[in-house]
PDB file of C-alpha atoms in Angstrom:
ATOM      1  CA  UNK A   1    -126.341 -60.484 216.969  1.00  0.00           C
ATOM      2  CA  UNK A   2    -128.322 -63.203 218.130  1.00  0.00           C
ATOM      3  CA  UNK A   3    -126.219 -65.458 216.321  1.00  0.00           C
ATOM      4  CA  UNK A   4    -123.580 -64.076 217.768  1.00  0.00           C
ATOM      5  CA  UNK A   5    -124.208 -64.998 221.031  1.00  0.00           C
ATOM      6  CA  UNK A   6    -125.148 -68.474 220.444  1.00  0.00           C
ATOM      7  CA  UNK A   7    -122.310 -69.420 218.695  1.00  0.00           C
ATOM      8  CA  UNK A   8    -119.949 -67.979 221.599  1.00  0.00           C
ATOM      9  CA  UNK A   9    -122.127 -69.165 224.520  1.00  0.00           C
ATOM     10  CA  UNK A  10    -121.909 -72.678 222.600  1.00  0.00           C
ATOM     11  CA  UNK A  11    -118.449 -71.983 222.047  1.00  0.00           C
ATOM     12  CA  UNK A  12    -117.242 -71.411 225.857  1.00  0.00           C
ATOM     13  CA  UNK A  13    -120.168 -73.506 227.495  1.00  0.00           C
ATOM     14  CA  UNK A  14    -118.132 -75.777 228.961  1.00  0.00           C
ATOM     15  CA  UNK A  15    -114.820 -74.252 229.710  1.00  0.00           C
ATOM     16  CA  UNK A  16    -112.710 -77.431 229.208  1.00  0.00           C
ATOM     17  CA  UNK A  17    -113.916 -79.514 226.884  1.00  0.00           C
ATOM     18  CA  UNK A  18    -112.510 -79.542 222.679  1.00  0.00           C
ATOM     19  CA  UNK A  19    -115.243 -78.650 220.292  1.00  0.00           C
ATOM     20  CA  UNK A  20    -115.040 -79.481 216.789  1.00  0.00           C
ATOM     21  CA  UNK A  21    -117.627 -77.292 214.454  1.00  0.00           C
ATOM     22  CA  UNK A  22    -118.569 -78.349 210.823  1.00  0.00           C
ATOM     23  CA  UNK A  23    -121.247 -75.447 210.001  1.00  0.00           C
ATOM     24  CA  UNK A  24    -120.265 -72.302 208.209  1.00  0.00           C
ATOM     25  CA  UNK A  25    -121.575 -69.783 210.078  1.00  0.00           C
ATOM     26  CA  UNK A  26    -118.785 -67.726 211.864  1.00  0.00           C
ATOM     27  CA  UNK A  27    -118.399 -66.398 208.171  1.00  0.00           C
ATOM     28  CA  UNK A  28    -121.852 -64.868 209.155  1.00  0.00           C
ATOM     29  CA  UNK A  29    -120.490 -63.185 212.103  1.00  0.00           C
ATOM     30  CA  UNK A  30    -119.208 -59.511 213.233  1.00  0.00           C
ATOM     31  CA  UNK A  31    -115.644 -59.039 214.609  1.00  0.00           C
ATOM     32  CA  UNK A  32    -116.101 -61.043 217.904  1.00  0.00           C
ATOM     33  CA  UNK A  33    -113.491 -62.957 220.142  1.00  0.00           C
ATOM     34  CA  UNK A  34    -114.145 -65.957 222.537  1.00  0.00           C
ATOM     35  CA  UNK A  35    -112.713 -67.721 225.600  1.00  0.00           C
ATOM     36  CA  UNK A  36    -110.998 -70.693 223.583  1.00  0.00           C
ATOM     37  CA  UNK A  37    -108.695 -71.069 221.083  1.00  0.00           C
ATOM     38  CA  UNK A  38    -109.261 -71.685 217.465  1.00  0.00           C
ATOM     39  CA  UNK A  39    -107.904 -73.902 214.672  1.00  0.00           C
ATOM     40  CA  UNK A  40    -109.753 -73.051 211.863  1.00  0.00           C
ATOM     41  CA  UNK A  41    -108.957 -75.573 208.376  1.00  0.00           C
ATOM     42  CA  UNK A  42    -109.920 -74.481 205.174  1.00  0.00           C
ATOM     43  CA  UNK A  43    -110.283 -76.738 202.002  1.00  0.00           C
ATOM     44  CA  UNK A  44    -111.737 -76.207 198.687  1.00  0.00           C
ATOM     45  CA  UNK A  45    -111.035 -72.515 198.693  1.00  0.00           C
ATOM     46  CA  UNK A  46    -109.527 -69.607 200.255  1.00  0.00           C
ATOM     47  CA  UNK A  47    -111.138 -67.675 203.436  1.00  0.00           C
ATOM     48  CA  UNK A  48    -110.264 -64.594 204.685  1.00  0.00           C
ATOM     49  CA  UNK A  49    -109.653 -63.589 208.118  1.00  0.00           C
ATOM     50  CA  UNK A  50    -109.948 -59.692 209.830  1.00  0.00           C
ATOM     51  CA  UNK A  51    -108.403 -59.177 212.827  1.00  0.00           C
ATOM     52  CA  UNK A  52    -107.614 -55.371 214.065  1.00  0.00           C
ATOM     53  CA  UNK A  53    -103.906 -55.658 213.017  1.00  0.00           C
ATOM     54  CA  UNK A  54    -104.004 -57.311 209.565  1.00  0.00           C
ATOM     55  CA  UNK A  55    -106.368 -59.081 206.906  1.00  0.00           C
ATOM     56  CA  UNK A  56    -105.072 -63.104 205.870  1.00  0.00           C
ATOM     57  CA  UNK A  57    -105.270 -64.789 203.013  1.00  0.00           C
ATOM     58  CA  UNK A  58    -105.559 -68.440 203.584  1.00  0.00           C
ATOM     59  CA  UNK A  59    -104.970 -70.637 200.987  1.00  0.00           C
ATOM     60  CA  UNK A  60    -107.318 -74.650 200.705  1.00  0.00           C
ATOM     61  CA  UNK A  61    -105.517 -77.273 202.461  1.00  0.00           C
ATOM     62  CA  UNK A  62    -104.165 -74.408 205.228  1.00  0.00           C
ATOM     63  CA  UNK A  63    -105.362 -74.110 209.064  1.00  0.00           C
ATOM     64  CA  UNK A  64    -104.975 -70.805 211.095  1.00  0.00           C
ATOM     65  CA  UNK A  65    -104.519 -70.663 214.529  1.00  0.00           C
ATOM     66  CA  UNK A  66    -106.529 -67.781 216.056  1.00  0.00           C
ATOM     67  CA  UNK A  67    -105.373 -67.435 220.080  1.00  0.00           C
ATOM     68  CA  UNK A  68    -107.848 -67.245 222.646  1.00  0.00           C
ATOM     69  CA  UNK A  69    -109.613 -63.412 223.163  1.00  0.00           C
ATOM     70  CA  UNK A  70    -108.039 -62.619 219.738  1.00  0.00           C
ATOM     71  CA  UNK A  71    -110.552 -60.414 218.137  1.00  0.00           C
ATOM     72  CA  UNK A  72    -111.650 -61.764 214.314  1.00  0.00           C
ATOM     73  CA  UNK A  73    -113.984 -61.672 211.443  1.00  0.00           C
ATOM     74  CA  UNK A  74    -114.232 -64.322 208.845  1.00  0.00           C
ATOM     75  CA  UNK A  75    -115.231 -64.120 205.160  1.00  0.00           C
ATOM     76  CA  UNK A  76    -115.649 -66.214 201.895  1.00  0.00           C
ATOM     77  CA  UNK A  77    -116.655 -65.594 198.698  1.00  0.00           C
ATOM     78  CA  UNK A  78    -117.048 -69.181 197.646  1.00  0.00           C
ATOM     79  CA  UNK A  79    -119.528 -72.027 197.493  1.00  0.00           C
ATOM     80  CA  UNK A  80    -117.069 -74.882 197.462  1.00  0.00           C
ATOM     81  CA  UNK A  81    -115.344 -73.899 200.711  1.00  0.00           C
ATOM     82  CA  UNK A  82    -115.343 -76.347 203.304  1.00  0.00           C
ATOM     83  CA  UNK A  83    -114.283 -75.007 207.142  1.00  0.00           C
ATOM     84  CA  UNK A  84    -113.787 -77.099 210.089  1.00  0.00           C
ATOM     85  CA  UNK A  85    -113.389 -74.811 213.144  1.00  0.00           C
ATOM     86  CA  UNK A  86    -111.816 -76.589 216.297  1.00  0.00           C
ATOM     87  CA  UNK A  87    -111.848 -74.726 219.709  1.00  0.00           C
ATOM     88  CA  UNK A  88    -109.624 -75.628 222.285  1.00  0.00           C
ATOM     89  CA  UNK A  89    -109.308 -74.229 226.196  1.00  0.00           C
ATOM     90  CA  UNK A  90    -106.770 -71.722 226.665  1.00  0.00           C
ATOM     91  CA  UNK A  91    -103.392 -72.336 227.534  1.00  0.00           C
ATOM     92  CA  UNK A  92    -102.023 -70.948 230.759  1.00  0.00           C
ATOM     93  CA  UNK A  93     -98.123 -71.031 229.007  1.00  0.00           C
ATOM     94  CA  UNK A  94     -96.582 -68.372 227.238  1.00  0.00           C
ATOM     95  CA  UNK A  95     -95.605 -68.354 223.713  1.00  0.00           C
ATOM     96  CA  UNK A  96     -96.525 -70.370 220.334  1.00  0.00           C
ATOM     97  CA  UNK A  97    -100.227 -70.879 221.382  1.00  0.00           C
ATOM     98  CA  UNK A  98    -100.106 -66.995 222.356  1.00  0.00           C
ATOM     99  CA  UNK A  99     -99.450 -66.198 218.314  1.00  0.00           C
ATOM    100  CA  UNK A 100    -101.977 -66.181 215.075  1.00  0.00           C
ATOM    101  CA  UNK A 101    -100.156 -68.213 212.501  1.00  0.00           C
ATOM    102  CA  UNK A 102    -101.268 -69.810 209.300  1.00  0.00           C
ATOM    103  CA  UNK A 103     -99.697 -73.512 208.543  1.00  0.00           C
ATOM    104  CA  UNK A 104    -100.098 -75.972 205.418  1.00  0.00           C
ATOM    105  CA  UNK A 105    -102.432 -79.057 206.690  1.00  0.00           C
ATOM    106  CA  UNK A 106    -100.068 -82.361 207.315  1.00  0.00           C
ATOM    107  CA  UNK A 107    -101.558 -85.601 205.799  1.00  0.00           C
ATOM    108  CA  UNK A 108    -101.498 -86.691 209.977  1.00  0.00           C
ATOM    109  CA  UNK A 109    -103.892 -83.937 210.294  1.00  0.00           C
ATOM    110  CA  UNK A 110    -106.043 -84.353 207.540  1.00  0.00           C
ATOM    111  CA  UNK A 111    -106.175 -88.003 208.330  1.00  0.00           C
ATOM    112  CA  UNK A 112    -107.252 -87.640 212.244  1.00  0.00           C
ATOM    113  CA  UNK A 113    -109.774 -85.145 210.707  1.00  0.00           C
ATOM    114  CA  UNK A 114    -111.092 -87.589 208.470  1.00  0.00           C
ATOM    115  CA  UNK A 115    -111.168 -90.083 211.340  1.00  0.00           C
ATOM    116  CA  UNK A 116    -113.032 -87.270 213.738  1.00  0.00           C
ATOM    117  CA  UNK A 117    -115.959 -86.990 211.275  1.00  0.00           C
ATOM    118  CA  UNK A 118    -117.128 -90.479 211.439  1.00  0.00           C
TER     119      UNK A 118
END
């Protein structure tokens, strides 16, 4: 749990700011839900996410986007997955941003994530 706790108080430190995540360890994580939104990318294999509703597949080269306070669990099974998490501050409208939804990865978006690592 004391993971746990880092990772969210990391998470929602700083209520406004983007943060962009490259180690693998919400896969290491119970259910748990935090203050921001999250677009989590996938390449090189496929993760699994748990929420209370439903279980998702999602396939490499797919991102999910998990709304803010939306209970989740992620899994793996796979050495050569590769996860990028990115957790943005809530939105204050109504609608898309409000839904989970899993979407193929544009080249725009792998390119800017590309560009983000460096």
């Amino acid at each position: 749990m004391e993971l746990l706790s880092q990772l969210i108080n990391i998470v929602d430190q700083d209520p406004d700011s983007i943060l962009v995540m490259r180690q693998q360890t919400e896969q290491r994580l119970p259910s748990h839900q935090h203050d921001k939104a999250q677009l989590l990318l996938v390449y090189g294999g496929i993760a699994y996410l748990q929420t209370e509703e439903k279980d998702f597949y999602i396939p490499s080269n797919h991102y999910i986007w998990i709304p803010e306070n939306y209970p989740h669990n992620l899994m793996f099974n796979s050495q050569d997955l590769f996860i990028i998490n990115i957790y943005f501050p809530g939105e204050k409208e109504n609608g898309f941003y409000d839904e989970l939804g899993i979407y193929p990865v544009s080249k725009l978006l792998s390119e800017m994530l590309s560009f983000s690592e460096k």
